[in-house]
Amino acid sequence: MKNILFICHGNICRSPMAEFVMKDLIQKAGLTSQFHIESAATSREEIGNPIYPPARRKLTEHGISCNGHAARQLTNQDYDEYDLLIGMDQANLRDMYRICGGDYAEKMSLLMDYTARPGNVADPWYTEDFEATWQDVLDGCQGLLRELTAE
């Protein structure tokens, strides 16, 4: 089983979108038993909160449920429990290194690294453009799934 943790600043927009998009893609591919997918935050600001309403609406538009999500913070122990820790932007990656004490097993990457356009996932908290974030997350998750199933 491949354990994947998606990470952003608050765990209420981008990382839970990635979590639920990836779960949806895996289910549609008939691979649910081969993956365990979750998400977390680098900050403590939103711990316990559900997905931000506009992010939930964007997932719902595409027939994806995100019920039951509660934001949680990344821990040092997550590094040992997950095979991949995938951040949404460079600031997340820096915080992931700090929280986990580095990346000695090369488990950390950015979601957009799995696309033809590496960089940061658009942050809708600032842009309010949830469609751009949806497209980044979908492209990244599709690329990640292609890479994982090609292994």
C-alpha positions as a printed NumPy array, in Angstrom:
array([[  0.   ,   0.   ,   0.   ],
       [  1.242,   3.481,  -0.933],
       [  0.626,   6.105,   1.77 ],
       [  0.394,   9.687,   0.476],
       [  0.028,  12.889,   2.499],
       [ -0.852,  16.175,   0.772],
       [  0.212,  19.309,   2.637],
       [ -0.606,  23.029,   2.489],
       [ -0.603,  25.914,   4.969],
       [ -4.01 ,  25.477,   6.627],
       [ -5.38 ,  22.137,   5.35 ],
       [ -8.689,  23.753,   4.394],
       [ -8.24 ,  24.494,   0.641],
       [ -5.477,  23.034,  -1.516],
       [ -4.299,  19.931,   0.367],
       [ -7.796,  18.595,   1.114],
       [ -8.763,  19.303,  -2.501],
       [ -5.762,  17.181,  -3.548],
       [ -6.683,  14.489,  -1.001],
       [-10.246,  14.105,  -2.26 ],
       [ -9.385,  14.491,  -5.962],
       [ -6.733,  11.78 ,  -5.608],
       [ -9.153,   9.501,  -3.733],
       [-11.694,  10.024,  -6.531],
       [ -9.148,   9.254,  -9.277],
       [ -7.961,   6.138,  -7.432],
       [-11.503,   4.901,  -6.892],
       [-12.398,   5.412, -10.563],
       [ -9.242,   3.472, -11.53 ],
       [-10.238,   0.59 ,  -9.219],
       [ -7.095,   1.027,  -7.1  ],
       [ -8.577,   1.995,  -3.726],
       [ -7.007,  -0.966,  -1.906],
       [ -3.531,   0.075,  -3.056],
       [ -3.501,   3.597,  -1.581],
       [ -4.051,   5.466,   1.674],
       [ -4.493,   9.216,   1.109],
       [ -4.745,  12.036,   3.675],
       [ -3.865,  15.707,   4.033],
       [ -2.382,  18.01 ,   6.663],
       [ -1.337,  21.597,   7.399],
       [  2.009,  23.13 ,   8.183],
       [  0.318,  25.628,  10.537],
       [ -1.975,  25.287,  13.536],
       [ -4.354,  28.072,  12.437],
       [ -7.21 ,  25.93 ,  11.114],
       [ -6.882,  22.716,  13.163],
       [-10.256,  20.98 ,  13.463],
       [-11.922,  23.11 ,  10.79 ],
       [-13.717,  21.649,   7.759],
       [-12.806,  22.431,   4.156],
       [-13.231,  26.108,   3.264],
       [-16.725,  26.507,   1.717],
       [-15.602,  27.676,  -1.77 ],
       [-13.187,  24.704,  -1.972],
       [-15.993,  22.352,  -0.921],
       [-18.26 ,  23.879,  -3.596],
       [-15.596,  23.34 ,  -6.271],
       [-15.245,  19.669,  -5.321],
       [-19.043,  19.257,  -5.234],
       [-19.276,  20.764,  -8.751],
       [-17.191,  17.808,  -9.903],
       [-19.157,  15.206,  -7.924],
       [-16.501,  14.774,  -5.219],
       [-17.508,  14.55 ,  -1.55 ],
       [-15.213,  15.87 ,   1.177],
       [-17.432,  15.06 ,   4.156],
       [-15.752,  14.36 ,   7.45 ],
       [-12.586,  16.366,   6.821],
       [-11.077,  18.181,   9.806],
       [ -7.825,  20.097,   9.387],
       [ -4.825,  18.671,  11.215],
       [ -1.181,  19.629,  11.486],
       [  1.734,  17.738,   9.951],
       [  3.881,  15.998,  12.582],
       [  7.409,  14.656,  12.588],
       [  5.919,  11.135,  12.883],
       [  4.105,  11.582,   9.564],
       [  7.474,  11.395,   7.82 ],
       [  7.858,   7.777,   8.903],
       [  4.21 ,   6.84 ,   8.281],
       [  3.878,   8.14 ,   4.704],
       [  5.701,   7.148,   1.517],
       [  5.161,  10.532,  -0.117],
       [  4.665,  13.952,   1.443],
       [  3.484,  16.349,  -1.255],
       [  3.372,  20.102,  -0.688],
       [  1.417,  22.661,  -2.636],
       [  4.078,  25.411,  -2.766],
       [  7.67 ,  26.275,  -1.879],
       [  6.691,  27.781,   1.485],
       [  4.916,  24.51 ,   2.398],
       [  8.003,  22.538,   1.385],
       [ 10.254,  24.678,   3.623],
       [  7.864,  24.181,   6.557],
       [  7.654,  20.435,   5.837],
       [ 11.462,  20.19 ,   6.035],
       [ 11.424,  22.109,   9.331],
       [  8.647,  20.033,  10.929],
       [ 10.045,  16.683,   9.753],
       [ 13.715,  17.517,  10.351],
       [ 14.669,  17.333,   6.671],
       [ 14.011,  14.866,   3.88 ],
       [ 16.65 ,  12.163,   4.375],
       [ 14.604,   9.514,   2.485],
       [ 13.622,  11.826,  -0.413],
       [  9.881,  11.521,   0.213],
       [  9.002,  15.209,  -0.257],
       [  7.965,  16.935,  -3.458],
       [  5.576,  19.526,  -4.834],
       [  2.318,  18.452,  -6.49 ],
       [  3.074,  20.425,  -9.653],
       [  6.321,  18.436, -10.058],
       [  4.073,  15.717, -11.506],
       [  2.92 ,  18.004, -14.344],
       [  4.472,  19.6  , -17.419],
       [  4.446,  22.924, -15.553],
       [  6.307,  22.6  , -12.237],
       [  5.834,  25.299,  -9.627],
       [  3.244,  26.178,  -7.029],
       [ -0.435,  25.219,  -6.905],
       [ -2.421,  28.462,  -7.157],
       [ -3.462,  29.526,  -3.633],
       [ -7.175,  30.41 ,  -3.683],
       [ -6.976,  31.906,  -0.2  ],
       [ -5.299,  34.9  ,  -1.865],
       [ -6.467,  34.67 ,  -5.483],
       [-10.076,  33.576,  -4.794],
       [ -9.718,  31.671,  -8.091],
       [-10.827,  28.189,  -7.087],
       [-11.073,  27.132, -10.74 ],
       [ -7.313,  27.698, -11.26 ],
       [ -6.612,  25.764,  -8.063],
       [ -8.95 ,  22.959,  -9.177],
       [ -7.097,  22.694, -12.501],
       [ -3.657,  22.667, -10.808],
       [ -4.766,  20.025,  -8.292],
       [ -6.416,  17.855, -10.94 ],
       [ -3.366,  18.049, -13.245],
       [ -1.008,  17.27 , -10.369],
       [ -3.041,  14.33 ,  -9.085],
       [ -3.46 ,  12.879, -12.573],
       [  0.297,  13.154, -13.151],
       [  1.066,  11.6  ,  -9.774],
       [ -1.293,   8.686, -10.429],
       [  0.261,   8.118, -13.875],
       [  3.719,   8.008, -12.297],
       [  2.671,   5.698,  -9.476],
       [  0.879,   3.236, -11.741],
       [  3.791,   3.168, -14.197],
       [  6.204,   2.043, -11.445]])
